Tab-separated table of C-alpha atoms in Angstrom:
chain	number	residue	atom	x	y	z
A	1	UNK	CA	74.483	146.041	66.059
A	2	UNK	CA	74.176	142.293	65.604
A	3	UNK	CA	71.757	142.456	62.664
A	4	UNK	CA	71.201	144.726	59.696
A	5	UNK	CA	67.713	145.641	60.853
A	6	UNK	CA	68.486	146.283	64.534
A	7	UNK	CA	68.230	150.076	64.215
A	8	UNK	CA	65.713	152.818	64.758
A	9	UNK	CA	65.637	153.904	61.107
A	10	UNK	CA	64.843	150.737	59.151
A	11	UNK	CA	61.882	151.177	56.848
A	12	UNK	CA	58.911	148.851	56.660
A	13	UNK	CA	58.610	146.988	53.359
A	14	UNK	CA	54.932	147.696	52.976
A	15	UNK	CA	51.814	148.083	55.107
A	16	UNK	CA	50.266	145.446	52.869
A	17	UNK	CA	52.678	142.931	54.403
A	18	UNK	CA	51.133	143.379	57.844
A	19	UNK	CA	48.916	140.568	59.064
A	20	UNK	CA	47.055	141.063	62.335
A	21	UNK	CA	47.564	138.009	64.547
A	22	UNK	CA	46.029	139.188	67.838
A	23	UNK	CA	44.908	142.063	70.011
A	24	UNK	CA	44.308	143.141	73.605
A	25	UNK	CA	42.693	146.136	75.276
A	26	UNK	CA	45.673	148.413	74.633
A	27	UNK	CA	47.627	146.721	71.840
A	28	UNK	CA	47.349	145.161	68.425
A	29	UNK	CA	49.814	142.538	67.234
A	30	UNK	CA	50.988	141.965	63.666
A	31	UNK	CA	53.268	139.748	61.632
A	32	UNK	CA	55.178	141.922	59.191
A	33	UNK	CA	58.326	142.071	57.064
A	34	UNK	CA	61.318	144.400	57.240
A	35	UNK	CA	64.171	143.989	54.784
A	36	UNK	CA	62.534	140.723	53.782
A	37	UNK	CA	62.709	139.319	57.344
A	38	UNK	CA	59.629	138.392	59.366
A	39	UNK	CA	59.058	140.558	62.459
A	40	UNK	CA	56.503	140.754	65.236
A	41	UNK	CA	54.983	144.244	65.507
A	42	UNK	CA	53.234	145.633	68.579
A	43	UNK	CA	51.270	148.885	68.325
A	44	UNK	CA	48.773	150.791	70.443
A	45	UNK	CA	45.104	150.599	69.551
A	46	UNK	CA	43.519	153.854	68.247
A	47	UNK	CA	41.873	154.404	71.667
A	48	UNK	CA	45.274	154.496	73.417
A	49	UNK	CA	47.412	155.950	70.623
A	50	UNK	CA	47.419	159.399	72.262
A	51	UNK	CA	47.432	158.195	75.863
A	52	UNK	CA	50.643	159.468	77.501
A	53	UNK	CA	50.789	156.651	80.076
A	54	UNK	CA	50.465	153.976	77.362
A	55	UNK	CA	53.062	155.694	75.182
A	56	UNK	CA	55.477	155.868	78.110
A	57	UNK	CA	54.865	152.173	78.913
A	58	UNK	CA	55.618	151.275	75.288
A	59	UNK	CA	58.829	153.321	75.346
A	60	UNK	CA	59.887	151.797	78.682
A	61	UNK	CA	59.338	148.256	77.397
A	62	UNK	CA	61.531	148.929	74.377
A	63	UNK	CA	64.306	150.499	76.470
A	64	UNK	CA	64.381	147.455	78.777
A	65	UNK	CA	64.236	144.924	75.953
A	66	UNK	CA	66.577	146.549	73.431
A	67	UNK	CA	69.754	145.832	75.398
A	68	UNK	CA	68.963	142.161	76.072
A	69	UNK	CA	70.585	139.303	74.208
A	70	UNK	CA	69.645	135.843	75.467
A	71	UNK	CA	68.444	132.759	73.533
A	72	UNK	CA	65.385	132.396	75.793
A	73	UNK	CA	64.235	136.034	75.635
A	74	UNK	CA	62.606	137.637	72.599
A	75	UNK	CA	64.844	140.145	70.785
A	76	UNK	CA	63.719	143.794	70.545
A	77	UNK	CA	64.855	145.444	67.304
A	78	UNK	CA	63.412	148.948	66.984
A	79	UNK	CA	60.813	151.510	68.058
A	80	UNK	CA	59.332	153.364	65.090
A	81	UNK	CA	56.145	155.478	64.936
A	82	UNK	CA	55.097	154.206	68.371
A	83	UNK	CA	55.388	150.599	67.208
A	84	UNK	CA	57.798	148.035	68.660
A	85	UNK	CA	59.428	145.594	66.234
A	86	UNK	CA	60.561	142.323	67.744
A	87	UNK	CA	61.885	138.923	66.748
A	88	UNK	CA	59.162	136.801	65.148
A	89	UNK	CA	58.842	133.405	66.831
A	90	UNK	CA	57.397	130.493	64.893
A	91	UNK	CA	55.698	128.626	67.715
A	92	UNK	CA	52.954	128.535	70.309
A	93	UNK	CA	52.474	129.884	73.813
A	94	UNK	CA	52.386	127.577	76.820
A	95	UNK	CA	48.735	128.621	77.137
A	96	UNK	CA	48.106	127.047	73.704
A	97	UNK	CA	49.811	123.827	74.826
A	98	UNK	CA	47.687	123.705	77.986
A	99	UNK	CA	44.410	124.444	76.173
A	100	UNK	CA	45.117	121.863	73.470
A	101	UNK	CA	46.554	119.284	75.918
A	102	UNK	CA	49.550	119.106	73.599
A	103	UNK	CA	51.250	115.687	73.465
A	104	UNK	CA	54.635	117.320	74.180
A	105	UNK	CA	53.534	117.838	77.779
A	106	UNK	CA	53.628	114.061	78.213
A	107	UNK	CA	57.118	113.601	76.773
A	108	UNK	CA	59.753	112.622	79.387
A	109	UNK	CA	61.954	115.579	80.261
A	110	UNK	CA	59.862	118.176	78.386
A	111	UNK	CA	58.601	119.997	81.493
A	112	UNK	CA	62.083	119.936	83.032
A	113	UNK	CA	63.475	121.424	79.825
A	114	UNK	CA	60.817	124.171	79.791
A	115	UNK	CA	61.390	125.082	83.437
A	116	UNK	CA	65.171	125.106	83.024
A	117	UNK	CA	65.029	127.481	80.047
A	118	UNK	CA	62.606	129.854	81.794
A	119	UNK	CA	64.849	130.021	84.846
A	120	UNK	CA	67.969	130.502	82.706
A	121	UNK	CA	66.289	133.522	81.115
A	122	UNK	CA	65.328	134.858	84.552
A	123	UNK	CA	68.878	134.405	85.833
A	124	UNK	CA	70.053	136.566	82.931
A	125	UNK	CA	67.383	139.224	83.569
A	126	UNK	CA	68.088	139.322	87.300
A	127	UNK	CA	71.820	139.714	86.672
A	128	UNK	CA	70.875	142.734	84.537
A	129	UNK	CA	68.803	144.137	87.405
A	130	UNK	CA	65.467	143.488	85.658
A	131	UNK	CA	62.324	141.827	87.059
A	132	UNK	CA	59.773	140.506	84.554
A	133	UNK	CA	56.789	140.565	86.975
A	134	UNK	CA	54.237	139.153	84.506
A	135	UNK	CA	55.277	135.573	83.839
A	136	UNK	CA	52.310	133.501	82.721
A	137	UNK	CA	51.669	130.835	80.056
A	138	UNK	CA	50.546	133.528	77.581
A	139	UNK	CA	53.927	135.275	77.870
A	140	UNK	CA	56.092	132.187	77.327
A	141	UNK	CA	56.438	130.720	73.838
A	142	UNK	CA	57.758	127.360	72.620
A	143	UNK	CA	59.316	127.288	69.159
A	144	UNK	CA	58.107	124.642	66.741
A	145	UNK	CA	61.723	123.813	65.906
A	146	UNK	CA	63.662	122.423	68.852
A	147	UNK	CA	61.113	123.368	71.557
A	148	UNK	CA	63.135	126.469	72.460
A	149	UNK	CA	61.552	128.670	75.119
A	150	UNK	CA	61.155	132.412	74.519
A	151	UNK	CA	59.947	134.801	77.219
A	152	UNK	CA	58.003	137.689	75.667
A	153	UNK	CA	56.257	140.909	76.749
A	154	UNK	CA	58.324	143.103	79.072
A	155	UNK	CA	55.507	145.640	79.423
A	156	UNK	CA	55.214	144.995	83.183
A	157	UNK	CA	58.959	144.650	83.814
A	158	UNK	CA	60.846	146.879	86.230
A	159	UNK	CA	64.470	147.835	86.767
A	160	UNK	CA	66.544	150.422	88.604
A	161	UNK	CA	66.059	152.830	85.666
A	162	UNK	CA	62.394	151.958	85.087
A	163	UNK	CA	60.991	151.025	88.479
A	164	UNK	CA	57.296	151.457	87.728
A	165	UNK	CA	55.218	148.490	86.638
A	166	UNK	CA	51.934	149.302	84.858
A	167	UNK	CA	50.227	146.081	85.926
A	168	UNK	CA	50.252	142.327	86.444
A	169	UNK	CA	48.021	139.285	85.968
A	170	UNK	CA	46.106	138.537	89.156
A	171	UNK	CA	46.009	134.757	88.564
A	172	UNK	CA	49.816	134.528	88.639
A	173	UNK	CA	50.802	137.479	90.835
A	174	UNK	CA	52.800	137.037	94.028
A	175	UNK	CA	51.216	138.293	97.289
A	176	UNK	CA	53.693	141.198	97.542
A	177	UNK	CA	52.616	142.586	94.151
A	178	UNK	CA	49.561	144.196	95.707
A	179	UNK	CA	51.680	145.792	98.411
A	180	UNK	CA	55.236	145.323	99.562
A	181	UNK	CA	58.718	145.113	98.098
A	182	UNK	CA	59.251	143.290	94.814
A	183	UNK	CA	62.399	141.214	94.299
A	184	UNK	CA	63.815	138.179	92.496
A	185	UNK	CA	61.528	135.795	94.379
A	186	UNK	CA	58.487	137.546	92.868
A	187	UNK	CA	59.418	136.170	89.447
A	188	UNK	CA	60.194	132.754	90.963
A	189	UNK	CA	56.717	132.686	92.521
A	190	UNK	CA	55.230	133.168	89.047
A	191	UNK	CA	57.396	130.392	87.596
A	192	UNK	CA	55.967	128.088	90.260
A	193	UNK	CA	52.447	129.084	89.243
A	194	UNK	CA	53.205	128.433	85.565
A	195	UNK	CA	54.691	125.015	86.322
A	196	UNK	CA	51.631	124.250	88.451
A	197	UNK	CA	49.391	124.749	85.409
A	198	UNK	CA	51.656	122.678	83.152
A	199	UNK	CA	52.058	119.766	85.568
A	200	UNK	CA	48.339	119.640	86.292
A	201	UNK	CA	47.599	119.304	82.571
A	202	UNK	CA	50.392	116.727	82.146
A	203	UNK	CA	49.325	114.774	85.238
A	204	UNK	CA	52.719	115.159	86.923
A	205	UNK	CA	51.652	116.975	90.096
A	206	UNK	CA	53.336	114.486	92.441
A	207	UNK	CA	56.717	114.733	90.712
A	208	UNK	CA	56.698	118.543	90.875
A	209	UNK	CA	54.856	118.975	94.178
A	210	UNK	CA	57.909	119.882	96.291
A	211	UNK	CA	59.346	122.272	93.680
A	212	UNK	CA	56.047	124.131	93.196
A	213	UNK	CA	55.372	124.344	96.948
A	214	UNK	CA	58.796	125.910	97.540
A	215	UNK	CA	58.540	128.324	94.596
A	216	UNK	CA	55.043	129.547	95.501
A	217	UNK	CA	55.501	129.992	99.245
A	218	UNK	CA	53.518	133.008	100.447
A	219	UNK	CA	56.456	134.639	102.196
A	220	UNK	CA	59.424	135.539	99.933
A	221	UNK	CA	61.903	134.261	102.545
A	222	UNK	CA	60.534	130.736	102.150
A	223	UNK	CA	60.990	130.594	98.357
A	224	UNK	CA	64.053	129.803	96.276
A	225	UNK	CA	66.368	132.761	96.777
A	226	UNK	CA	67.686	132.846	93.201
A	227	UNK	CA	66.930	131.371	89.795
A	228	UNK	CA	70.082	129.257	90.226
A	229	UNK	CA	68.644	127.705	93.412
A	230	UNK	CA	65.433	126.887	91.559
A	231	UNK	CA	67.340	125.324	88.633
A	232	UNK	CA	69.178	123.022	91.034
A	233	UNK	CA	65.835	121.920	92.527
A	234	UNK	CA	64.199	120.915	89.212
A	235	UNK	CA	63.080	117.275	89.628
A	236	UNK	CA	65.057	115.670	86.804
A	237	UNK	CA	64.453	111.881	86.552
A	238	UNK	CA	67.352	109.770	87.861
A	239	UNK	CA	68.366	106.243	86.880
A	240	UNK	CA	64.826	104.865	86.679
A	241	UNK	CA	65.702	103.204	83.366
A	242	UNK	CA	67.874	100.705	85.264
A	243	UNK	CA	64.868	99.546	87.290
A	244	UNK	CA	62.893	99.335	84.042
A	245	UNK	CA	65.543	97.108	82.395
A	246	UNK	CA	65.807	94.877	85.493
A	247	UNK	CA	62.023	94.484	85.511
A	248	UNK	CA	62.007	93.430	81.839
A	249	UNK	CA	64.844	90.920	82.266
A	250	UNK	CA	63.195	89.501	85.407
A	251	UNK	CA	59.920	89.223	83.507
A	252	UNK	CA	61.605	87.366	80.649
A	253	UNK	CA	63.248	84.890	83.049
A	254	UNK	CA	59.959	84.328	84.883
A	255	UNK	CA	58.085	83.767	81.604
A	256	UNK	CA	60.773	81.297	80.483
A	257	UNK	CA	60.465	79.245	83.680
A	258	UNK	CA	56.674	79.406	83.564
A	259	UNK	CA	56.601	78.181	79.961
A	260	UNK	CA	58.711	75.116	80.925
A	261	UNK	CA	56.411	74.286	83.850
A	262	UNK	CA	53.239	74.611	81.751
A	263	UNK	CA	54.590	72.689	78.749
A	264	UNK	CA	56.000	69.757	80.788
A	265	UNK	CA	55.078	69.895	84.478
A	266	UNK	CA	55.887	66.196	85.045
A	267	UNK	CA	59.399	66.449	83.665
A	268	UNK	CA	60.019	69.608	85.732
A	269	UNK	CA	58.938	67.771	88.916
A	270	UNK	CA	61.267	64.879	88.078
A	271	UNK	CA	64.209	67.252	87.707
A	272	UNK	CA	63.426	68.859	91.061
A	273	UNK	CA	63.069	65.462	92.781
A	274	UNK	CA	66.388	64.214	91.415
A	275	UNK	CA	68.086	67.403	92.604
A	276	UNK	CA	66.631	66.977	96.102
A	277	UNK	CA	67.797	63.372	96.267
A	278	UNK	CA	71.319	64.327	95.217
A	279	UNK	CA	71.574	67.002	97.903
A	280	UNK	CA	69.812	65.238	100.828
A	281	UNK	CA	70.443	61.519	100.486
A	282	UNK	CA	74.042	61.717	99.244
A	283	UNK	CA	75.843	64.700	100.799
A	284	UNK	CA	79.078	63.507	99.159
A	285	UNK	CA	77.903	61.759	95.986
A	286	UNK	CA	80.322	59.632	93.968
A	287	UNK	CA	80.683	59.915	90.225
A	288	UNK	CA	78.648	56.814	89.175
A	289	UNK	CA	75.588	57.965	91.142
A	290	UNK	CA	75.634	61.388	89.453
A	291	UNK	CA	75.909	59.804	86.016
A	292	UNK	CA	72.981	57.488	86.741
A	293	UNK	CA	70.795	60.390	87.849
A	294	UNK	CA	71.622	62.372	84.712
A	295	UNK	CA	70.738	59.489	82.437
A	296	UNK	CA	67.446	58.969	84.281
A	297	UNK	CA	66.174	62.453	83.360
A	298	UNK	CA	63.881	62.233	80.310
A	299	UNK	CA	65.560	63.515	77.143
A	300	UNK	CA	62.621	65.796	76.315
A	301	UNK	CA	62.867	67.547	79.711
A	302	UNK	CA	66.585	68.283	79.368
A	303	UNK	CA	66.120	69.808	75.905
A	304	UNK	CA	63.214	72.158	76.636
A	305	UNK	CA	65.081	74.624	78.900
A	306	UNK	CA	67.803	74.803	76.231
A	307	UNK	CA	65.194	75.596	73.549
A	308	UNK	CA	63.647	78.280	75.783
A	309	UNK	CA	67.030	79.969	76.273
A	310	UNK	CA	67.398	80.217	72.504
A	311	UNK	CA	64.174	82.239	72.419
A	312	UNK	CA	64.973	84.704	75.215
A	313	UNK	CA	68.713	85.324	74.772
A	314	UNK	CA	68.535	86.947	71.334
A	315	UNK	CA	65.899	89.429	72.570
A	316	UNK	CA	68.093	90.429	75.527
A	317	UNK	CA	71.102	90.666	73.232
A	318	UNK	CA	69.107	92.881	70.859
A	319	UNK	CA	68.128	95.176	73.738
A	320	UNK	CA	71.734	95.567	74.817
A	321	UNK	CA	72.979	96.079	71.277
A	322	UNK	CA	70.472	98.883	70.589
A	323	UNK	CA	71.475	100.558	73.849
A	324	UNK	CA	75.145	100.363	72.846
A	325	UNK	CA	74.319	101.963	69.487
A	326	UNK	CA	72.315	104.742	71.166
A	327	UNK	CA	75.156	105.348	73.620
A	328	UNK	CA	77.683	105.716	70.793
A	329	UNK	CA	75.411	108.117	68.918
A	330	UNK	CA	74.965	110.285	72.005
A	331	UNK	CA	78.733	110.346	72.626
A	332	UNK	CA	79.448	111.324	69.003
A	333	UNK	CA	76.795	114.062	69.044
A	334	UNK	CA	78.145	115.474	72.302
A	335	UNK	CA	81.691	115.435	70.879
A	336	UNK	CA	80.498	117.343	67.816
A	337	UNK	CA	78.624	119.969	69.862
A	338	UNK	CA	81.438	120.479	72.368
A	339	UNK	CA	84.104	120.778	69.659
A	340	UNK	CA	82.525	123.985	68.312
A	341	UNK	CA	82.704	126.185	71.419
A	342	UNK	CA	82.871	124.336	74.742
A	343	UNK	CA	86.152	122.470	74.232
A	344	UNK	CA	88.087	125.445	72.775
A	345	UNK	CA	86.811	127.669	75.599
A	346	UNK	CA	87.718	125.042	78.206
A	347	UNK	CA	91.209	124.509	76.745
A	348	UNK	CA	91.883	128.223	76.826
A	349	UNK	CA	90.690	128.449	80.424
A	350	UNK	CA	93.123	125.671	81.300
A	351	UNK	CA	96.101	127.524	79.791
A	352	UNK	CA	95.232	131.223	80.097
A	353	UNK	CA	94.950	132.337	83.733
A	354	UNK	CA	93.609	135.836	83.006
A	355	UNK	CA	90.977	134.353	80.702
A	356	UNK	CA	90.079	131.719	83.301
A	357	UNK	CA	89.739	134.169	86.207
A	358	UNK	CA	87.251	136.384	84.361
A	359	UNK	CA	83.779	136.115	85.903
A	360	UNK	CA	82.355	136.945	82.512
A	361	UNK	CA	84.111	133.942	80.954
A	362	UNK	CA	82.956	131.605	83.704
A	363	UNK	CA	79.336	132.674	83.211
A	364	UNK	CA	79.778	132.336	79.455
A	365	UNK	CA	81.007	128.762	79.900
A	366	UNK	CA	78.008	127.916	82.120
A	367	UNK	CA	75.585	129.466	79.613
A	368	UNK	CA	77.252	127.499	76.820
A	369	UNK	CA	76.864	124.270	78.814
A	370	UNK	CA	73.166	125.069	79.248
A	371	UNK	CA	72.689	125.745	75.554
A	372	UNK	CA	74.419	122.513	74.560
A	373	UNK	CA	72.247	120.540	77.003
A	374	UNK	CA	69.189	121.982	75.242
A	375	UNK	CA	70.691	120.923	71.905
A	376	UNK	CA	71.307	117.423	73.260
A	377	UNK	CA	67.706	117.146	74.479
A	378	UNK	CA	66.533	118.227	71.014
A	379	UNK	CA	68.773	115.521	69.507
A	380	UNK	CA	67.178	113.112	71.964
A	381	UNK	CA	63.805	113.743	70.302
A	382	UNK	CA	65.308	112.568	66.995
A	383	UNK	CA	66.675	109.435	68.642
A	384	UNK	CA	63.320	108.686	70.271
A	385	UNK	CA	61.663	108.802	66.853
A	386	UNK	CA	64.243	106.245	65.658
A	387	UNK	CA	64.023	104.116	68.837
A	388	UNK	CA	60.445	104.602	70.145
A	389	UNK	CA	60.838	101.782	72.684
A	390	UNK	CA	63.863	103.518	74.249
A	391	UNK	CA	62.307	106.884	75.065
A	392	UNK	CA	63.022	106.953	78.778
A	393	UNK	CA	66.427	105.323	78.379
A	394	UNK	CA	67.500	108.032	75.905
A	395	UNK	CA	66.511	110.922	78.202
A	396	UNK	CA	68.306	109.368	81.153
A	397	UNK	CA	71.445	108.539	79.168
A	398	UNK	CA	71.702	112.057	77.709
A	399	UNK	CA	71.488	113.651	81.157
A	400	UNK	CA	73.911	111.117	82.665
A	401	UNK	CA	76.445	111.463	79.808
A	402	UNK	CA	76.241	115.260	79.779
A	403	UNK	CA	76.619	115.534	83.541
A	404	UNK	CA	79.566	113.120	83.527
A	405	UNK	CA	81.347	115.061	80.769
A	406	UNK	CA	80.816	118.524	82.259
A	407	UNK	CA	81.658	117.366	85.794
A	408	UNK	CA	84.945	115.894	84.576
A	409	UNK	CA	85.839	119.127	82.800
A	410	UNK	CA	84.995	121.319	85.779
A	411	UNK	CA	86.890	118.985	88.120
A	412	UNK	CA	89.928	119.153	85.861
A	413	UNK	CA	89.699	122.939	85.776
A	414	UNK	CA	89.463	123.107	89.571
A	415	UNK	CA	92.402	120.705	89.976
A	416	UNK	CA	94.457	122.809	87.589
A	417	UNK	CA	93.802	125.910	89.687
A	418	UNK	CA	94.859	124.087	92.875
A	419	UNK	CA	98.040	122.768	91.259
A	420	UNK	CA	99.069	126.239	90.110
A	421	UNK	CA	98.247	127.645	93.529
A	422	UNK	CA	100.419	124.987	95.234
A	423	UNK	CA	103.292	125.673	92.827
A	424	UNK	CA	103.098	129.398	93.591
A	425	UNK	CA	103.030	128.744	97.350
A	426	UNK	CA	106.024	126.390	97.151
A	427	UNK	CA	108.035	128.854	95.064
A	428	UNK	CA	107.280	131.642	97.532
A	429	UNK	CA	108.370	129.407	100.435
A	430	UNK	CA	111.660	128.615	98.673
A	431	UNK	CA	112.312	132.295	98.077
A	432	UNK	CA	111.749	133.033	101.776
A	433	UNK	CA	114.131	130.224	102.835
A	434	UNK	CA	116.804	131.429	100.437
């Protein structure tokens, strides 16, 4: 397996290493160590330790979770003595963030990032034929490092092999969970409910209103049909930083003009009057008249606008320079991330037809794009700490740069396929003519 401790026979270091971190009616939860590595342990309470239904539910959860390998789903390592050992996640649940009104909920792009990762995990589960059926803030964790989402607790999940679900949470359940056929849209309904709670706490109901309404439609036919459809409908912010920059520049220009008027209103009126005279009284002014008008303007009035421009221009220049620096940093970071896996994979797809035509490889490339976008958003948090006045600009530029880069690559890949197809068609036509 992928880790030394991902087996059914690994021994526990010591019961003394167990620290109870929570409990429910049927389960107790511990932080423990195995082979020196922190694990999350889930065991039945003494009241349910001999209950056959609870034991079967525990076994079913492990069977479903053991074969999964996705960055946004908790890893299941082993089932030993009726205890499940899972990946330990250093973080908090979304319920904790909501209860504490965590400041991250207010960060631009955070909710979009959370929703995207949840739906990416669901897309993976659904492709495996698994429905989670108990998505709620308590079952979704956010890591302290990088804000990575992890879906936990598959105790209510169902699949073709394990089609029974022992329960659900009434507050987040879809209407068909009480009666009717469960499908992919059942999980999507619950995602809509979760995002409803998050956006209400963050005060972003209006931004997410359309997405949540679609996801939580009462009839399954009116919801997003797949996780992919829901991902494409996430309300990512678009180009609002341009309006913000225009507003600042316009404000600076207005303040500059206003300062001239307040400091020397008489001189400003004289300049306006001389301009009117030059345009109305002399439609085709000769050179001497223009020179006389220029010399009649008080020296103090002609200097003040020049002094004002010296105050405002450096600030605008500084704004543009910092944006250029941020842009270069984002480009360099994206180059570094893509050079590890994305670019080599893309280059091989361009040259190796059998590799390119594999559905598995295509999905792998898409998943890699998604992972690198998450890494870029995490890098954005570092930039925002360095440039706190450029928070919104950084989020927008990362999304714009990433989309531009990936779109160009996919377009090139598509064009390459068409070119090869045309070459094959032309060669076949020549063979027929010959």
